[in-house]
PDB file of C-alpha atoms in Angstrom:
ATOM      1  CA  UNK A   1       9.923  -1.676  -5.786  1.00  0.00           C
ATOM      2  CA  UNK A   2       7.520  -1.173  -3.123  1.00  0.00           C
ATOM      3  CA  UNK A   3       3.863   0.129  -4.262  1.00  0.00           C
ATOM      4  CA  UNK A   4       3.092   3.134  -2.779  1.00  0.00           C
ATOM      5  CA  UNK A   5      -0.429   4.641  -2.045  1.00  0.00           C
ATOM      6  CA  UNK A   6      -0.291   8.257  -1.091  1.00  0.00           C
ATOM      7  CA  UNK A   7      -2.057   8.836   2.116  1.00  0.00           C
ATOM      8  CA  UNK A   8      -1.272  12.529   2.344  1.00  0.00           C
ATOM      9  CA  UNK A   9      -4.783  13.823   3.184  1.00  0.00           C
ATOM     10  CA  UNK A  10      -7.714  11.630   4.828  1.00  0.00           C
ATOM     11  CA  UNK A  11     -10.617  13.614   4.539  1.00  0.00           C
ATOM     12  CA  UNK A  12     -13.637  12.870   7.434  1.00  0.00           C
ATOM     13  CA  UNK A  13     -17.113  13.293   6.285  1.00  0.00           C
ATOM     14  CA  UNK A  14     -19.868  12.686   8.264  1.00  0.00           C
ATOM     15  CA  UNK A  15     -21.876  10.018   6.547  1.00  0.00           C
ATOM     16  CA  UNK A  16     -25.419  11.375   7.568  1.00  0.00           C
ATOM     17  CA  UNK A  17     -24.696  14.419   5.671  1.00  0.00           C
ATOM     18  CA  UNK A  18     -25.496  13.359   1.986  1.00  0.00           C
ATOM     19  CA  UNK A  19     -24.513  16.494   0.560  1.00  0.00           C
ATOM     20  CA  UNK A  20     -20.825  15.976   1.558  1.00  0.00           C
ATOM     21  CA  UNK A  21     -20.508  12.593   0.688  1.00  0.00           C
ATOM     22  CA  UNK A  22     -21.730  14.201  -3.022  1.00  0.00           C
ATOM     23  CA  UNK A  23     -18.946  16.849  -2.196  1.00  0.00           C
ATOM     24  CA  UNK A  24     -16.352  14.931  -1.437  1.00  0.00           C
ATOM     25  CA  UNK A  25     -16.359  13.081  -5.094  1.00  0.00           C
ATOM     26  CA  UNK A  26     -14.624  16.262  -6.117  1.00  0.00           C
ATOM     27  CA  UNK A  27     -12.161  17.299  -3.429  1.00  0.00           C
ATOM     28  CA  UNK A  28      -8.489  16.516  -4.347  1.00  0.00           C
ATOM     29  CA  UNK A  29      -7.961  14.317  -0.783  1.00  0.00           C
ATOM     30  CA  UNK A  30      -6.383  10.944  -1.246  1.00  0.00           C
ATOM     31  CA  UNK A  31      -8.989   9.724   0.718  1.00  0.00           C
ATOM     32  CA  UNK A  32     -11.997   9.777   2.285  1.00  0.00           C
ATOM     33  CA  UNK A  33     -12.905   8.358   5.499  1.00  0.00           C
ATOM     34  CA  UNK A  34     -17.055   7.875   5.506  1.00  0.00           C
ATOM     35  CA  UNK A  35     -17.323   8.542   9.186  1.00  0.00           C
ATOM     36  CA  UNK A  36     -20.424   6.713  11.193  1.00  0.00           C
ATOM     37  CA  UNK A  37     -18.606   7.608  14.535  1.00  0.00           C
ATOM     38  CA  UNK A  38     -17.884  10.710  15.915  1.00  0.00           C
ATOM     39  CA  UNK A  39     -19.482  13.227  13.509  1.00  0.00           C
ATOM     40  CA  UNK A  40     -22.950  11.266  13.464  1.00  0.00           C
ATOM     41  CA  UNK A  41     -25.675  11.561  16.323  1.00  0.00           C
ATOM     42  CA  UNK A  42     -27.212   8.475  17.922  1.00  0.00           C
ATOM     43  CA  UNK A  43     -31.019   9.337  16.116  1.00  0.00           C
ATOM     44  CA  UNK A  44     -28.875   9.246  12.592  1.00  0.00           C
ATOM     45  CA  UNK A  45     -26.915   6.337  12.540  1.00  0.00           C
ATOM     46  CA  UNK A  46     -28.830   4.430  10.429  1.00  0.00           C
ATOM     47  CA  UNK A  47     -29.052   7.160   8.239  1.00  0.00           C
ATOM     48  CA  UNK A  48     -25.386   7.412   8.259  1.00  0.00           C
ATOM     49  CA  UNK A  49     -24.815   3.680   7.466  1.00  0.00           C
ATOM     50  CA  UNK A  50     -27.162   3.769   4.583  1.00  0.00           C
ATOM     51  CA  UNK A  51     -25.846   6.811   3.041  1.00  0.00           C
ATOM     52  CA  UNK A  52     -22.274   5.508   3.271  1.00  0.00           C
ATOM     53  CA  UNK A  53     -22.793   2.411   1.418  1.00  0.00           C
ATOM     54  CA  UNK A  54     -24.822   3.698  -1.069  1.00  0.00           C
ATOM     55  CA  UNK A  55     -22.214   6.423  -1.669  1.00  0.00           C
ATOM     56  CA  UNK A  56     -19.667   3.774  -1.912  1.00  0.00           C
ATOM     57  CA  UNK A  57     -21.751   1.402  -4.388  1.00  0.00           C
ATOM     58  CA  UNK A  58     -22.144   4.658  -6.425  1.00  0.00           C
ATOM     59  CA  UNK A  59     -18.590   5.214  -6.874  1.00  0.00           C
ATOM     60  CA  UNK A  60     -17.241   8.603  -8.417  1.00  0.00           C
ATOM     61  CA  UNK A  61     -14.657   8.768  -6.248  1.00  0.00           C
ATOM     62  CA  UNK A  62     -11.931   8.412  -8.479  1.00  0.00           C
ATOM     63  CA  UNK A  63      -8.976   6.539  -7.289  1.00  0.00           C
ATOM     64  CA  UNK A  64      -8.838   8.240  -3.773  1.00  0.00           C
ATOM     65  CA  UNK A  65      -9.076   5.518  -0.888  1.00  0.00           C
ATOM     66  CA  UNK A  66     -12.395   4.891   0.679  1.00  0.00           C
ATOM     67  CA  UNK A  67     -12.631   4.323   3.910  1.00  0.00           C
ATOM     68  CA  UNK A  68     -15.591   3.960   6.299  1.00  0.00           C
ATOM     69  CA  UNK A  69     -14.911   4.384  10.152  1.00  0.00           C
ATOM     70  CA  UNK A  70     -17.489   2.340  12.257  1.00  0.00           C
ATOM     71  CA  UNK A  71     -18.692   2.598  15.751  1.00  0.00           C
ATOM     72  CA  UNK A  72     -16.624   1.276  18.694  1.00  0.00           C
ATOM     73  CA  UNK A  73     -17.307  -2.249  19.739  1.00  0.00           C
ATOM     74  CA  UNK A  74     -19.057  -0.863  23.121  1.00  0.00           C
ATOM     75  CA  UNK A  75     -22.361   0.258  21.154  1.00  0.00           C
ATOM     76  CA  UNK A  76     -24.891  -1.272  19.702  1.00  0.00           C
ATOM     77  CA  UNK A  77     -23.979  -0.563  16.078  1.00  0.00           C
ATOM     78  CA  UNK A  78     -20.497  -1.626  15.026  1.00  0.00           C
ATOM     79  CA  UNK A  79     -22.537  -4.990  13.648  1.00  0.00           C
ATOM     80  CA  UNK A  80     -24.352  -3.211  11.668  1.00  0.00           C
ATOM     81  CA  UNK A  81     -21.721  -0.506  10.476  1.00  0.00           C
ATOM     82  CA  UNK A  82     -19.533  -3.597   9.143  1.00  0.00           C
ATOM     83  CA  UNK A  83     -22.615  -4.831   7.145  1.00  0.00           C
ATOM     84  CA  UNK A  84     -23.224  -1.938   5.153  1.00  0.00           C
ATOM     85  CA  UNK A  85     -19.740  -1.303   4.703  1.00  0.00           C
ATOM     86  CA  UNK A  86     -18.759  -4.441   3.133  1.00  0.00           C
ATOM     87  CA  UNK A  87     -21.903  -3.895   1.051  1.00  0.00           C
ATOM     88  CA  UNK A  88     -20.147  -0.836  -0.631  1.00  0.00           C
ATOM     89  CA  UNK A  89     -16.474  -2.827  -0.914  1.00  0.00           C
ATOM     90  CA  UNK A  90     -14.542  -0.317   0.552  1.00  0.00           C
ATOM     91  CA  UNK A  91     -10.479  -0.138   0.839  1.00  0.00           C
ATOM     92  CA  UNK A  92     -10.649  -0.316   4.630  1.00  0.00           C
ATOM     93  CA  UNK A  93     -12.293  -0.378   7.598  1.00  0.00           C
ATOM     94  CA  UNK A  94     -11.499   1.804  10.644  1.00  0.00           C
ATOM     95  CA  UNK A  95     -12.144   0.475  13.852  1.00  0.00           C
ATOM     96  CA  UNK A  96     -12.143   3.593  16.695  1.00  0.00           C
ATOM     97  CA  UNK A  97     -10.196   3.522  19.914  1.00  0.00           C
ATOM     98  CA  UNK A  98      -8.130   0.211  19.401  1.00  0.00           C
ATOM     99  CA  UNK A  99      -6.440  -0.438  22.529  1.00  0.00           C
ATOM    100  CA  UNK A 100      -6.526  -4.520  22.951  1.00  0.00           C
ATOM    101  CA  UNK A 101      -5.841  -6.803  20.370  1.00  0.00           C
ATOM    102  CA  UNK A 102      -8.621  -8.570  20.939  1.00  0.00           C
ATOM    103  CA  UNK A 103     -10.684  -5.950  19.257  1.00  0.00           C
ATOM    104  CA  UNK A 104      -9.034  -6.396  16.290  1.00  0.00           C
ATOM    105  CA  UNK A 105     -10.036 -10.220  16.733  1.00  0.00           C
ATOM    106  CA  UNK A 106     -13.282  -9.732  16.877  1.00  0.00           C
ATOM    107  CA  UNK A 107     -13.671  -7.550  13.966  1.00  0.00           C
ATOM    108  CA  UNK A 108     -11.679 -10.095  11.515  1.00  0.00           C
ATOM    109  CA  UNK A 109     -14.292 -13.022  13.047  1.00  0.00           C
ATOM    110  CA  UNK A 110     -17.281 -10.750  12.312  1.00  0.00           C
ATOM    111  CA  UNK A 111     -15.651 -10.107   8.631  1.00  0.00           C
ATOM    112  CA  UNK A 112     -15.018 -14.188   8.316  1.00  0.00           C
ATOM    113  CA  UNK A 113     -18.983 -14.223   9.223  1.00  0.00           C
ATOM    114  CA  UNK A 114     -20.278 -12.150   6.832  1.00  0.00           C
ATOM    115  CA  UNK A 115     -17.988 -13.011   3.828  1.00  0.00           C
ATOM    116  CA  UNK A 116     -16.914 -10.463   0.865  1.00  0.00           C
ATOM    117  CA  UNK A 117     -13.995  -9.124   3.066  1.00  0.00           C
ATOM    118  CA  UNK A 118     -11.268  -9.995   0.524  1.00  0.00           C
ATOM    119  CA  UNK A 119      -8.928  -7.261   0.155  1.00  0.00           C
ATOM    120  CA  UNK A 120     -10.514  -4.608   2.705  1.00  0.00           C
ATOM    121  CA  UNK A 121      -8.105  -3.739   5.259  1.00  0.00           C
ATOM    122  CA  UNK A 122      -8.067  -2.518   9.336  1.00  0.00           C
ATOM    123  CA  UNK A 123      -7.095   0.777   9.950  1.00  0.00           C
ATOM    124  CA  UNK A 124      -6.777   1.424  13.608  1.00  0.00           C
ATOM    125  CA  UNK A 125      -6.856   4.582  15.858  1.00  0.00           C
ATOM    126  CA  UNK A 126      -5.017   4.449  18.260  1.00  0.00           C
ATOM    127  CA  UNK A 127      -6.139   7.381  20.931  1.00  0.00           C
ATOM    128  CA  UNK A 128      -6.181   6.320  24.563  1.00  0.00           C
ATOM    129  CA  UNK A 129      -3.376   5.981  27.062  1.00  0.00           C
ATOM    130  CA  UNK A 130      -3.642   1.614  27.001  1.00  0.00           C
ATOM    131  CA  UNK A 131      -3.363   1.585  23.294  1.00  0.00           C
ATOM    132  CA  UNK A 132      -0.119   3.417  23.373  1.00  0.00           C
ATOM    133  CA  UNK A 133       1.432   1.426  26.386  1.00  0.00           C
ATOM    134  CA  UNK A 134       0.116  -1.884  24.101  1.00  0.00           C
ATOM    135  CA  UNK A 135       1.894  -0.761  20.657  1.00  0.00           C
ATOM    136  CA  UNK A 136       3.632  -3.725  19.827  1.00  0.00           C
ATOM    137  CA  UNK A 137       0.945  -6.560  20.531  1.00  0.00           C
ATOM    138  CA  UNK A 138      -1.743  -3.721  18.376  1.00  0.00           C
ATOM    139  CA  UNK A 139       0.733  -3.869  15.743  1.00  0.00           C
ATOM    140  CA  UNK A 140       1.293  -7.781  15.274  1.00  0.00           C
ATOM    141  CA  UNK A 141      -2.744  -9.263  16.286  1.00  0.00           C
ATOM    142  CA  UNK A 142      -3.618  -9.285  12.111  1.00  0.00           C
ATOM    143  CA  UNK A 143      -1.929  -9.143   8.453  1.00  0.00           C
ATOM    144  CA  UNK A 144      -5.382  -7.243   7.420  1.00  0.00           C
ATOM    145  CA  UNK A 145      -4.104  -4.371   9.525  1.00  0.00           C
ATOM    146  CA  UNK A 146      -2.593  -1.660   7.488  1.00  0.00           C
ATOM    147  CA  UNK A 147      -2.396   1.487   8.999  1.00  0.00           C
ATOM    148  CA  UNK A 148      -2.937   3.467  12.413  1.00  0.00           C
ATOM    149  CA  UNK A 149      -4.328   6.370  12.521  1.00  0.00           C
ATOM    150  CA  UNK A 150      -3.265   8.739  15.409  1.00  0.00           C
ATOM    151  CA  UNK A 151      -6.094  10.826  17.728  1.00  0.00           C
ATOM    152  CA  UNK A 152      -4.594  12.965  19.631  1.00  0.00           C
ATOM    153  CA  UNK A 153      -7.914  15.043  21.045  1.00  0.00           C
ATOM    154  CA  UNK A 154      -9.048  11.896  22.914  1.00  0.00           C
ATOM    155  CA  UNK A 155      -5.384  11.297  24.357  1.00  0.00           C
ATOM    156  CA  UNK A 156      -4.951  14.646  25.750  1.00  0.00           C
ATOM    157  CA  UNK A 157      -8.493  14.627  27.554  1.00  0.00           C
ATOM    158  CA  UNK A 158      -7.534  11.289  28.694  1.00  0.00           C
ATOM    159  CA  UNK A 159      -3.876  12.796  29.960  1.00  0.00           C
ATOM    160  CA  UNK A 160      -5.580  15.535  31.435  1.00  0.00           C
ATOM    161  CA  UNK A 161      -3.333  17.737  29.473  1.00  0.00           C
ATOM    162  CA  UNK A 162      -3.331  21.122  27.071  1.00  0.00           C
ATOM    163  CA  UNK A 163      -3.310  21.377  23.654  1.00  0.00           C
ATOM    164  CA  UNK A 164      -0.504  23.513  23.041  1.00  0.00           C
ATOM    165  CA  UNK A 165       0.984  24.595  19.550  1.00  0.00           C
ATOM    166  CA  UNK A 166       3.895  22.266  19.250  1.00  0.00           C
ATOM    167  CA  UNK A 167       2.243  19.248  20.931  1.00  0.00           C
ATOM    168  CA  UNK A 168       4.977  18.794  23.717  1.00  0.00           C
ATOM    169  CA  UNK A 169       2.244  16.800  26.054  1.00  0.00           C
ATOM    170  CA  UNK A 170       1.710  14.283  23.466  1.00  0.00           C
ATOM    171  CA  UNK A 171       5.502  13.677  21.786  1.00  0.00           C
ATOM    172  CA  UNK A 172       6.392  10.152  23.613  1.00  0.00           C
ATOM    173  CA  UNK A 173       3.306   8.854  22.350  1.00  0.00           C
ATOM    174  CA  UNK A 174       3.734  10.641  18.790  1.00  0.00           C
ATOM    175  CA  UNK A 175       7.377   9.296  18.825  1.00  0.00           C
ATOM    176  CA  UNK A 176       6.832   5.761  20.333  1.00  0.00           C
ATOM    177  CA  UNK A 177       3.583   4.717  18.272  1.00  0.00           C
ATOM    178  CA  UNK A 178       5.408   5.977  14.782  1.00  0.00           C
ATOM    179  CA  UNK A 179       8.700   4.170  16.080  1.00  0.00           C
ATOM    180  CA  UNK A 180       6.264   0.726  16.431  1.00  0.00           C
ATOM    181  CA  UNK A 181       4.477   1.150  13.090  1.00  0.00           C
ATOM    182  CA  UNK A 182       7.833   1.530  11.302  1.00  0.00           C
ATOM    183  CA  UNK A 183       9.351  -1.222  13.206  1.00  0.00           C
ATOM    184  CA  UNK A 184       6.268  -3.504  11.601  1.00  0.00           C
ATOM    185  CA  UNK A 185       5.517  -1.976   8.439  1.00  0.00           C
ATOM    186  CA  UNK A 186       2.194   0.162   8.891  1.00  0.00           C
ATOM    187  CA  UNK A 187       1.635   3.505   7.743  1.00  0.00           C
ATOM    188  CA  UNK A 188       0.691   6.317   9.783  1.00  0.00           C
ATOM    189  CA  UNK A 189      -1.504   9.009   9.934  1.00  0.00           C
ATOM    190  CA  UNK A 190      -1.298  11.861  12.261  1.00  0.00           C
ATOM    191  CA  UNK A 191      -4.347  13.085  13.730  1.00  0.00           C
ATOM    192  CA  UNK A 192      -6.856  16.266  13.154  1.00  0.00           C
ATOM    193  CA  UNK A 193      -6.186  19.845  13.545  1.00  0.00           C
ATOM    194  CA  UNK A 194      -9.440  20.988  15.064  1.00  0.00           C
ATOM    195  CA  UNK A 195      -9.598  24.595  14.097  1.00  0.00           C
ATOM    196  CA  UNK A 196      -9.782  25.005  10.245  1.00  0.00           C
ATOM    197  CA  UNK A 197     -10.326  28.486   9.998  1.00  0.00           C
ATOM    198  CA  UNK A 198      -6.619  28.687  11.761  1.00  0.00           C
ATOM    199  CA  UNK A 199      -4.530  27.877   8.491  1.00  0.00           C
ATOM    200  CA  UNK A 200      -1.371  29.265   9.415  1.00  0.00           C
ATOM    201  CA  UNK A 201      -1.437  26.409  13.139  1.00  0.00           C
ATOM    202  CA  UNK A 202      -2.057  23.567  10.284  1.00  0.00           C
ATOM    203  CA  UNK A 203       0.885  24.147   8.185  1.00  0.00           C
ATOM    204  CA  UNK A 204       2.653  24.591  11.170  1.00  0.00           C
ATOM    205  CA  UNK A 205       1.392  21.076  12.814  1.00  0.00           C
ATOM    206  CA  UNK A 206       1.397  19.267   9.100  1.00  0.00           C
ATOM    207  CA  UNK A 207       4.939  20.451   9.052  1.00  0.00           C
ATOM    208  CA  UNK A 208       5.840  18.909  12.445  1.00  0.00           C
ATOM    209  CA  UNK A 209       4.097  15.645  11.256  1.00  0.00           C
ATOM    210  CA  UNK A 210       6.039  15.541   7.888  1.00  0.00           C
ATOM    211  CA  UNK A 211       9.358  16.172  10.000  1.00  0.00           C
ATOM    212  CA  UNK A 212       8.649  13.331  12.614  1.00  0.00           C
ATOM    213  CA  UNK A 213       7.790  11.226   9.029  1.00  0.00           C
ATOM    214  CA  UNK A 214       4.153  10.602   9.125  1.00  0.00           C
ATOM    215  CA  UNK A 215       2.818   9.591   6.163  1.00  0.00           C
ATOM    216  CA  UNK A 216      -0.259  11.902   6.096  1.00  0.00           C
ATOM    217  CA  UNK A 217      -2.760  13.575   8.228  1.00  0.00           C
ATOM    218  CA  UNK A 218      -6.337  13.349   8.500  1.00  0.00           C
ATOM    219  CA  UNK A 219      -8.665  16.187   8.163  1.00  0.00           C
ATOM    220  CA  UNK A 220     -11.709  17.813   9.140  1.00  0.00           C
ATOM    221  CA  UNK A 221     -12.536  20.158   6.287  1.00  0.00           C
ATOM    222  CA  UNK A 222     -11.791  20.441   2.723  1.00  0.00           C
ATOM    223  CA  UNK A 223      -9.948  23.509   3.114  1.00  0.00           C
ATOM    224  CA  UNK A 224      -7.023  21.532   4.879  1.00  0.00           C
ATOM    225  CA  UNK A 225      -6.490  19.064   1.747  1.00  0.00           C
ATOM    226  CA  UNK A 226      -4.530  21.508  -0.578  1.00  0.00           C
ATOM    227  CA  UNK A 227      -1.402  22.548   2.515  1.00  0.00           C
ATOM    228  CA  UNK A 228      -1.422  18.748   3.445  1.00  0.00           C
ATOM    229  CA  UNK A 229      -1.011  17.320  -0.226  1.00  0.00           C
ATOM    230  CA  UNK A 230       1.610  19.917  -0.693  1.00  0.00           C
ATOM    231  CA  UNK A 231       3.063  19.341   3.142  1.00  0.00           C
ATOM    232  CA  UNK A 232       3.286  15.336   2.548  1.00  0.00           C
ATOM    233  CA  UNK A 233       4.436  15.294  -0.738  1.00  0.00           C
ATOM    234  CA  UNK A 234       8.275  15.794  -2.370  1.00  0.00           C
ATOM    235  CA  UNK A 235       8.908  18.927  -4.039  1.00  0.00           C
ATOM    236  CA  UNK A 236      10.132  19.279  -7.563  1.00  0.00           C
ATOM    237  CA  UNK A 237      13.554  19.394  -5.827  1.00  0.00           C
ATOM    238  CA  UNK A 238      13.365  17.014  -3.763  1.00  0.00           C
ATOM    239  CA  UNK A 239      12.709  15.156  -6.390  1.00  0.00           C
ATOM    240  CA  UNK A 240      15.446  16.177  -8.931  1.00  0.00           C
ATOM    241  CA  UNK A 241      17.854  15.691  -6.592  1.00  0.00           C
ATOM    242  CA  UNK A 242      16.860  12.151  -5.660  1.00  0.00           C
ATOM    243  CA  UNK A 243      16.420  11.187  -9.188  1.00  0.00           C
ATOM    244  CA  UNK A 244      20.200  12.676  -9.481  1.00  0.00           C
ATOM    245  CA  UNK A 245      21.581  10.687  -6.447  1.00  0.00           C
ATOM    246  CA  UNK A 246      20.057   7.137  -7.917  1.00  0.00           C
ATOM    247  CA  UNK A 247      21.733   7.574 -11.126  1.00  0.00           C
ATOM    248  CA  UNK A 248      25.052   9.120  -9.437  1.00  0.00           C
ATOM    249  CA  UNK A 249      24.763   5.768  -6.984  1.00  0.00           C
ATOM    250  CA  UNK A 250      24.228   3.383 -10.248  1.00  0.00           C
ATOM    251  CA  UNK A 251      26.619   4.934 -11.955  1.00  0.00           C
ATOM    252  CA  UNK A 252      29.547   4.636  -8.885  1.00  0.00           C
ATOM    253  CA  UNK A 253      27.725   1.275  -8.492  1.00  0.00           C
ATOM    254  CA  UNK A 254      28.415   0.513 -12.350  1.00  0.00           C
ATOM    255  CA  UNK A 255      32.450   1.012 -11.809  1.00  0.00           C
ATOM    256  CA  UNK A 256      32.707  -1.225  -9.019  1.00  0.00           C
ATOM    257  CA  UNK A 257      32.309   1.407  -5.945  1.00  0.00           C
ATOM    258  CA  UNK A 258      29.935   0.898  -3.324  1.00  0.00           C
ATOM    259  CA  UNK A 259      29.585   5.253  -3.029  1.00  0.00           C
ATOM    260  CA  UNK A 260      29.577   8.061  -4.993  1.00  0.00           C
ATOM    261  CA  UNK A 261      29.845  11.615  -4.583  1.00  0.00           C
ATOM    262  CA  UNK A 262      27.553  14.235  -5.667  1.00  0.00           C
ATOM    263  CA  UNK A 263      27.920  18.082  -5.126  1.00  0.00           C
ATOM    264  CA  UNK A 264      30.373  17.227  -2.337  1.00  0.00           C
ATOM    265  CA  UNK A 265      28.900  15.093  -0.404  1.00  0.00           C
ATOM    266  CA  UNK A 266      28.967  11.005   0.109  1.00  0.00           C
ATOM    267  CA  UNK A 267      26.078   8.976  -1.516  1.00  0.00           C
ATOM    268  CA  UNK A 268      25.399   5.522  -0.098  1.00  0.00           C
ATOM    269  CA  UNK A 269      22.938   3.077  -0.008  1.00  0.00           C
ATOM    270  CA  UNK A 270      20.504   4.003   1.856  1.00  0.00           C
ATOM    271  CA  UNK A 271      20.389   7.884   0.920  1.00  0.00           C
ATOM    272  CA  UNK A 272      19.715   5.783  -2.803  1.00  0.00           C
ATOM    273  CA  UNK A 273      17.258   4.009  -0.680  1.00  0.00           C
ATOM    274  CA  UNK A 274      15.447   7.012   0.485  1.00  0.00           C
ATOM    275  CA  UNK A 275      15.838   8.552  -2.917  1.00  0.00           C
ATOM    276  CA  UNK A 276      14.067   6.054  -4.763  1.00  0.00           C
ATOM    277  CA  UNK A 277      11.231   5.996  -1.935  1.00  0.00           C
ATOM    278  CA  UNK A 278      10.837   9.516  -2.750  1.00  0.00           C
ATOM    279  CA  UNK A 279      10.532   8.778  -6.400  1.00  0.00           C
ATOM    280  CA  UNK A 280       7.817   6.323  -6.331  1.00  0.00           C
ATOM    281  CA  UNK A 281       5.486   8.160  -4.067  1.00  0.00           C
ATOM    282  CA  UNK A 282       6.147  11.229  -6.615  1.00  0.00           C
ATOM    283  CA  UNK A 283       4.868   8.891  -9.294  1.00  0.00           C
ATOM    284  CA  UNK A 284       2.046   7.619  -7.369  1.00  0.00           C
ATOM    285  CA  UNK A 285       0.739  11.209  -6.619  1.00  0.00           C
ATOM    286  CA  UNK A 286       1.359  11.766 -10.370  1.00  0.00           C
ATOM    287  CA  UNK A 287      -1.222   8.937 -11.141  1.00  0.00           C
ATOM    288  CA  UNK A 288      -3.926   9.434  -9.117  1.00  0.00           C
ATOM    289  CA  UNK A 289      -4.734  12.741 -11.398  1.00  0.00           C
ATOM    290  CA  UNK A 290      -4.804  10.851 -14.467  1.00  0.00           C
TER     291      UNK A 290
END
């Protein structure tokens, strides 16, 4: 059976804010992404870095995956970003606005360089209009690569299009780039929802996501982590009904048929299949509260 690490809610915090890295110990996200990117100005970088790995060396973060997202290899800090990250052993490293493989490269040379990488993974976003036409080659460059996270702000300036509520402008890309990850195995993240006051347009996006079969979102504010744990997550019926359908299955399975029927309707493999991924990610969100 396949391990599986909920990624339902990826919590940004902007590392030069020490108060929220303190915060974020206790928010219920199954992650936290230590962010030395976007949220950080120029004059507090260094801050930032510090702050990060010293959060991370602290610990108290339970079991939720840490993750520290580093400046783009076009500015003078992504050097120094990996440095301080490794210092803190995180899960992962996220490298901003992927598009060539070669970036990707680069990163797992700099990692060889300064040693103590075993076991930290890539994450990718993947946010501009080359990274989406370059999918497949992002997908394959490196076995350290785990997961992709989507940003859909930085596409849409780049398309020159709107933000609209059900993200019309953006689908292909949505659609292609989580039809490439499942084709090689990488989870998925959808991107933020930018207003977080607006809770009734996040349920509505996180249910799109869930629908389309992201694995997760990432977020901009705790108040967004309770709707996507419960958005990305089987219910308690989902739940009893898959655990019904894998015993139904062995039990058809048992007598020598390679179906079975259950409240009408057929049961086959790969509903069992489904069933049982449903199961284990139930059991994984069970565990990371205890």
């Amino acid at each position: 059976m396949t391990e599986f690490r909920p990624c339902r809610s990826m919590l940004f915090m902007p590392a030069s804010n020490a108060r929220a890295l303190e915060k974020a110990r206790d928010i219920p996200s199954d992650g936290v992404i230590f962010d030395l990117e976007d949220a950080v100005a120029p004059e507090a970088k260094a801050v930032a870095r510090q702050q990060a790995a010293d959060a991370l060396k602290a610990g108290g973060y339970g079991k939720r995956l840490r993750v520290v997202r580093i400046n783009g290899l076009d500015t003078p800090w992504w050097r120094e970003d990996l440095a301080a990250a490794l210092s803190g052993k995180p899960d992962a490293v996220l490298v901003p606005k992927v598009e060539e493989a070669s970036t990707l490269s680069r990163i797992e040379e700099e990692l060889a360089w300064l040693g103590g990488a075993d076991g930290v993974e890539l994450w990718s976003m993947i946010e501009t209009p080359k990274a989406y036409l370059r999918l497949e080659e992002l997908a394959t460059v490196t076995d350290r690569q785990t997961t992709w996270v989507v940003g859909t702000n930085d596409l849409i300036k780049d398309l020159r299009a709107r933000h609209t509520k059900n993200r019309t402008p953006v689908m292909a890309a949505l659609s292609m780039a989580l039809l490439v990850a499942r084709a090689y195995g990488l989870t998925i993240l959808d991107g933020v929802y930018g207003n977080f006051k607006d809770a009734d347009g996040f349920r509505d996006e996180c249910l799109q996501a869930c629908e389309m079969g992201f694995d997760g979102k990432t977020l901009i504010h705790p108040s967004q982590v309770d709707a996507a744990n419960k958005m990305f997550a089987p219910s308690a019926d989902d739940i009893a009904l898959a655990r019904r359908m894998i015993a139904a299955f062995e039990e058809a399975k048992g007598q020598g048929a390679g179906v079975a029927v259950l409240d009408g309707s057929m049961v086959e493999e790969l509903h069992v299949e489904e069933a049982r991924r449903q199961v284990a990610m139930a059991e994984a969100i069970a565990s990371l509260a205890s």
